[in-house]
PDB file of C-alpha atoms in Angstrom:
ATOM      1  CA  MET A   6      61.556  -1.877 -59.147  1.00  0.00           C
ATOM      2  CA  GLN A   7      60.718  -0.791 -55.927  1.00  0.00           C
ATOM      3  CA  GLY A   8      61.854   2.516 -54.062  1.00  0.00           C
ATOM      4  CA  PRO A   9      60.809   5.676 -52.915  1.00  0.00           C
ATOM      5  CA  GLY A  10      58.140   7.038 -55.353  1.00  0.00           C
ATOM      6  CA  VAL A  11      57.574   3.648 -57.209  1.00  0.00           C
ATOM      7  CA  SER A  12      54.394   2.009 -56.620  1.00  0.00           C
ATOM      8  CA  PHE A  13      53.884  -1.833 -57.168  1.00  0.00           C
ATOM      9  CA  LEU A  14      50.800  -2.272 -59.786  1.00  0.00           C
ATOM     10  CA  ARG A  15      48.839  -5.506 -59.902  1.00  0.00           C
ATOM     11  CA  ARG A  16      46.141  -6.112 -62.133  1.00  0.00           C
ATOM     12  CA  PHE A  17      43.250  -8.324 -61.246  1.00  0.00           C
ATOM     13  CA  THR A  18      40.375  -9.576 -63.129  1.00  0.00           C
ATOM     14  CA  ALA A  19      36.890 -10.612 -62.077  1.00  0.00           C
ATOM     15  CA  THR A  20      36.068 -14.030 -62.891  1.00  0.00           C
ATOM     16  CA  PRO A  21      32.802 -14.487 -64.596  1.00  0.00           C
ATOM     17  CA  ALA A  22      29.575 -14.809 -62.259  1.00  0.00           C
ATOM     18  CA  VAL A  23      28.517 -18.138 -62.048  1.00  0.00           C
ATOM     19  CA  SER A  24      24.709 -18.449 -63.071  1.00  0.00           C
ATOM     20  CA  GLN A  25      22.786 -19.489 -59.811  1.00  0.00           C
ATOM     21  CA  GLU A  26      19.755 -20.740 -61.732  1.00  0.00           C
ATOM     22  CA  VAL A  27      18.036 -23.287 -59.654  1.00  0.00           C
ATOM     23  CA  ALA A  28      16.140 -26.129 -61.736  1.00  0.00           C
ATOM     24  CA  GLU A  29      12.280 -25.788 -60.936  1.00  0.00           C
ATOM     25  CA  LEU A  30       9.807 -28.828 -61.266  1.00  0.00           C
ATOM     26  CA  SER A  31       6.121 -28.772 -61.983  1.00  0.00           C
ATOM     27  CA  CYS A  32       3.606 -29.620 -59.078  1.00  0.00           C
ATOM     28  CA  THR A  33      -0.160 -29.879 -60.046  1.00  0.00           C
ATOM     29  CA  ILE A  34      -2.456 -30.360 -56.833  1.00  0.00           C
ATOM     30  CA  ASN A  35      -6.117 -31.114 -56.847  1.00  0.00           C
ATOM     31  CA  VAL A  36      -7.961 -30.131 -53.963  1.00  0.00           C
ATOM     32  CA  GLU A  37     -11.297 -31.011 -53.971  1.00  0.00           C
ATOM     33  CA  GLY A  38     -11.652 -30.223 -57.665  1.00  0.00           C
ATOM     34  CA  ASP A  39      -9.709 -27.051 -57.478  1.00  0.00           C
ATOM     35  CA  VAL A  40      -6.588 -27.544 -59.680  1.00  0.00           C
ATOM     36  CA  HIS A  41      -3.562 -25.395 -58.767  1.00  0.00           C
ATOM     37  CA  SER A  42      -0.444 -25.523 -60.680  1.00  0.00           C
ATOM     38  CA  PHE A  43       2.966 -24.095 -59.758  1.00  0.00           C
ATOM     39  CA  THR A  44       6.739 -24.681 -59.883  1.00  0.00           C
ATOM     40  CA  VAL A  45       8.902 -25.556 -56.913  1.00  0.00           C
ATOM     41  CA  PRO A  46      12.731 -25.075 -56.852  1.00  0.00           C
ATOM     42  CA  GLU A  47      14.706 -28.116 -56.849  1.00  0.00           C
ATOM     43  CA  GLY A  48      15.207 -29.184 -53.126  1.00  0.00           C
ATOM     44  CA  ALA A  49      12.511 -27.117 -51.739  1.00  0.00           C
ATOM     45  CA  ARG A  50       9.560 -28.536 -49.778  1.00  0.00           C
ATOM     46  CA  ILE A  51       6.177 -28.480 -51.477  1.00  0.00           C
ATOM     47  CA  LEU A  52       3.835 -26.924 -48.892  1.00  0.00           C
ATOM     48  CA  PRO A  53       6.270 -23.738 -48.098  1.00  0.00           C
ATOM     49  CA  THR A  54       6.655 -23.231 -51.747  1.00  0.00           C
ATOM     50  CA  ALA A  55       2.849 -23.502 -52.245  1.00  0.00           C
ATOM     51  CA  LEU A  56       2.056 -21.120 -49.448  1.00  0.00           C
ATOM     52  CA  SER A  57       4.751 -18.651 -50.369  1.00  0.00           C
ATOM     53  CA  LEU A  58       2.994 -18.427 -53.844  1.00  0.00           C
ATOM     54  CA  GLY A  59      -0.657 -17.870 -52.514  1.00  0.00           C
ATOM     55  CA  VAL A  60      -1.798 -21.648 -53.512  1.00  0.00           C
ATOM     56  CA  PRO A  61      -4.647 -22.410 -50.911  1.00  0.00           C
ATOM     57  CA  VAL A  62      -3.593 -25.758 -49.755  1.00  0.00           C
ATOM     58  CA  PRO A  63      -5.199 -27.472 -46.625  1.00  0.00           C
ATOM     59  CA  HIS A  64      -2.126 -27.485 -43.737  1.00  0.00           C
ATOM     60  CA  ASP A  65      -2.135 -27.082 -39.968  1.00  0.00           C
ATOM     61  CA  CYS A  66       1.199 -28.166 -38.167  1.00  0.00           C
ATOM     62  CA  THR A  67       3.682 -28.007 -40.814  1.00  0.00           C
ATOM     63  CA  ASP A  68       5.656 -30.799 -39.203  1.00  0.00           C
ATOM     64  CA  GLY A  69       4.442 -33.788 -40.515  1.00  0.00           C
ATOM     65  CA  ASN A  70       2.226 -34.957 -37.804  1.00  0.00           C
ATOM     66  CA  CYS A  71      -1.757 -33.681 -38.458  1.00  0.00           C
ATOM     67  CA  LEU A  72      -2.083 -35.439 -41.748  1.00  0.00           C
ATOM     68  CA  THR A  73      -3.946 -32.080 -43.093  1.00  0.00           C
ATOM     69  CA  CYS A  74      -1.504 -31.927 -45.997  1.00  0.00           C
ATOM     70  CA  LEU A  75      -1.627 -35.568 -46.993  1.00  0.00           C
ATOM     71  CA  CYS A  76      -1.636 -36.260 -50.877  1.00  0.00           C
ATOM     72  CA  ARG A  77      -1.693 -39.142 -53.177  1.00  0.00           C
ATOM     73  CA  VAL A  78       0.879 -39.099 -55.694  1.00  0.00           C
ATOM     74  CA  VAL A  79      -1.031 -39.727 -59.083  1.00  0.00           C
ATOM     75  CA  THR A  80       2.218 -39.222 -61.395  1.00  0.00           C
ATOM     76  CA  GLY A  81       5.735 -38.791 -60.821  1.00  0.00           C
ATOM     77  CA  SER A  82       7.737 -38.984 -57.623  1.00  0.00           C
ATOM     78  CA  VAL A  83       8.504 -37.205 -54.255  1.00  0.00           C
ATOM     79  CA  ASP A  84      10.557 -37.837 -51.406  1.00  0.00           C
ATOM     80  CA  CYS A  85       9.206 -37.559 -48.123  1.00  0.00           C
ATOM     81  CA  GLN A  86      11.577 -36.788 -45.748  1.00  0.00           C
ATOM     82  CA  GLY A  87      10.042 -37.092 -42.252  1.00  0.00           C
ATOM     83  CA  GLY A  88       6.654 -37.026 -40.936  1.00  0.00           C
ATOM     84  CA  VAL A  89       4.135 -39.902 -39.330  1.00  0.00           C
ATOM     85  CA  LEU A  90       3.806 -42.040 -42.382  1.00  0.00           C
ATOM     86  CA  ASP A  91       4.981 -45.429 -42.380  1.00  0.00           C
ATOM     87  CA  ASP A  92       6.657 -47.303 -45.113  1.00  0.00           C
ATOM     88  CA  ASP A  93       3.367 -48.930 -46.044  1.00  0.00           C
ATOM     89  CA  ALA A  94       1.443 -45.819 -46.666  1.00  0.00           C
ATOM     90  CA  LEU A  95       4.607 -44.209 -48.894  1.00  0.00           C
ATOM     91  CA  GLU A  96       4.143 -47.606 -51.071  1.00  0.00           C
ATOM     92  CA  ARG A  97       0.930 -46.569 -51.314  1.00  0.00           C
ATOM     93  CA  GLY A  98       1.387 -43.395 -52.907  1.00  0.00           C
ATOM     94  CA  TYR A  99       0.613 -41.102 -49.881  1.00  0.00           C
ATOM     95  CA  THR A 100       2.926 -38.141 -49.218  1.00  0.00           C
ATOM     96  CA  LEU A 101       3.017 -35.115 -46.785  1.00  0.00           C
ATOM     97  CA  LEU A 102       3.394 -31.875 -48.663  1.00  0.00           C
ATOM     98  CA  CYS A 103       4.886 -30.238 -45.725  1.00  0.00           C
ATOM     99  CA  GLN A 104       7.661 -32.983 -45.639  1.00  0.00           C
ATOM    100  CA  SER A 105       8.138 -33.755 -49.406  1.00  0.00           C
ATOM    101  CA  VAL A 106      10.534 -32.751 -52.034  1.00  0.00           C
ATOM    102  CA  LEU A 107       9.948 -33.171 -55.785  1.00  0.00           C
ATOM    103  CA  GLU A 108      12.150 -35.697 -57.446  1.00  0.00           C
ATOM    104  CA  SER A 109      10.278 -35.236 -60.751  1.00  0.00           C
ATOM    105  CA  ASP A 110       6.992 -33.218 -62.009  1.00  0.00           C
ATOM    106  CA  VAL A 111       3.961 -34.540 -60.056  1.00  0.00           C
ATOM    107  CA  GLU A 112       0.432 -34.283 -59.965  1.00  0.00           C
ATOM    108  CA  LEU A 113      -1.103 -34.623 -56.470  1.00  0.00           C
ATOM    109  CA  ASP A 114      -4.350 -35.478 -55.144  1.00  0.00           C
ATOM    110  CA  HIS A 115      -5.452 -33.888 -51.857  1.00  0.00           C
ATOM    111  CA  VAL A 116      -6.452 -36.633 -49.394  1.00  0.00           C
ATOM    112  CA  SER A 117      -9.339 -35.336 -46.961  1.00  0.00           C
ATOM    113  CA  LYS A 118      -9.455 -37.007 -43.640  1.00  0.00           C
ATOM    114  CA  ALA A 119     -12.811 -38.477 -44.299  1.00  0.00           C
ATOM    115  CA  GLU A 120     -11.234 -40.459 -47.165  1.00  0.00           C
ATOM    116  CA  LEU A 121      -8.015 -41.430 -45.135  1.00  0.00           C
ATOM    117  CA  TYR A 122     -10.451 -42.943 -42.388  1.00  0.00           C
ATOM    118  CA  SER A 123     -12.130 -44.886 -45.004  1.00  0.00           C
ATOM    119  CA  ASP A 124      -8.758 -46.316 -46.458  1.00  0.00           C
ATOM    120  CA  MET A 125      -7.625 -47.245 -43.189  1.00  0.00           C
ATOM    121  CA  ALA A 126     -11.196 -48.774 -42.467  1.00  0.00           C
ATOM    122  CA  GLU A 127     -10.391 -50.956 -45.497  1.00  0.00           C
ATOM    123  CA  GLN A 128      -7.061 -51.749 -44.450  1.00  0.00           C
ATOM    124  CA  ALA A 129      -8.281 -53.171 -40.983  1.00  0.00           C
ATOM    125  CA  ALA A 130     -10.780 -55.056 -42.856  1.00  0.00           C
ATOM    126  CA  ASP A 131      -8.160 -56.783 -45.020  1.00  0.00           C
ATOM    127  CA  LEU A 132      -6.444 -57.695 -41.805  1.00  0.00           C
ATOM    128  CA  ASP A 133      -9.690 -59.162 -40.512  1.00  0.00           C
ATOM    129  CA  GLU A 134      -9.720 -61.569 -43.070  1.00  0.00           C
ATOM    130  CA  LEU A 135      -6.209 -62.687 -42.450  1.00  0.00           C
ATOM    131  CA  ASP A 136      -5.752 -66.067 -40.345  1.00  0.00           C
ATOM    132  CA  PHE A 137      -3.670 -65.706 -37.708  1.00  0.00           C
ATOM    133  CA  ASP A 138      -2.032 -68.773 -35.779  1.00  0.00           C
ATOM    134  CA  PHE A 139      -0.365 -67.901 -32.619  1.00  0.00           C
ATOM    135  CA  GLY A 140      -0.130 -71.497 -31.696  1.00  0.00           C
ATOM    136  CA  GLY A 141      -0.762 -72.933 -28.406  1.00  0.00           C
ATOM    137  CA  GLY A 142      -4.087 -74.544 -28.891  1.00  0.00           C
ATOM    138  CA  ASP A 143      -6.798 -75.524 -31.030  1.00  0.00           C
ATOM    139  CA  GLU A 144      -9.939 -73.586 -32.166  1.00  0.00           C
ATOM    140  CA  ASP A 145     -11.605 -73.702 -28.810  1.00  0.00           C
ATOM    141  CA  GLY A 146      -8.353 -72.357 -26.977  1.00  0.00           C
ATOM    142  CA  ASP A 147      -7.291 -75.432 -25.008  1.00  0.00           C
ATOM    143  CA  GLU A 148      -4.305 -77.733 -25.542  1.00  0.00           C
ATOM    144  CA  ASP A 149      -6.158 -81.012 -25.827  1.00  0.00           C
ATOM    145  CA  GLY A 150      -7.744 -80.609 -28.818  1.00  0.00           C
ATOM    146  CA  ASP A 151     -10.860 -81.851 -27.077  1.00  0.00           C
ATOM    147  CA  ALA A 152     -14.247 -79.229 -27.455  1.00  0.00           C
ATOM    148  CA  ALA A 153     -14.861 -77.436 -24.217  1.00  0.00           C
ATOM    149  CA  GLU A 154     -17.844 -77.883 -22.246  1.00  0.00           C
ATOM    150  CA  GLU A 155     -20.418 -75.175 -22.302  1.00  0.00           C
ATOM    151  CA  ASP A 156     -19.673 -74.448 -18.527  1.00  0.00           C
ATOM    152  CA  GLY A 157     -16.129 -73.910 -19.276  1.00  0.00           C
ATOM    153  CA  LYS A 158     -14.946 -77.249 -17.315  1.00  0.00           C
ATOM    154  CA  PRO A 159     -13.294 -79.869 -19.334  1.00  0.00           C
TER     155      PRO A 159
END
């Protein structure tokens, strides 16, 4: 009924609150013998979470360019979503904390720059052992297959 002095009444009920729980994953980082364990919300990057919790993790640029937060994945898996690491480095288990999101509980070892350079030197030594054939000549570089004279004249 409507008219003067009659009001229209509606009743509303609130819907139950939806839980906003975010899954958290466990992260353990070994930095030169100091082991730090903490949880990371699903979808959050490791480095900002660690820093917000006061975990002393080496870092510098936070953009994936300096390699200061470089770690090697010991167990578990991460998704490194940017930075300067190539596919080969990612396949060898390297990741950047500033660019990585956990896919599972993980254990990580921080990689010092000295350790990184040593690994790079080993990789370069492996390249030296490869036999590249670019074609176009024999061992002395000429096309005829004859050995070159010592004075450089054929």
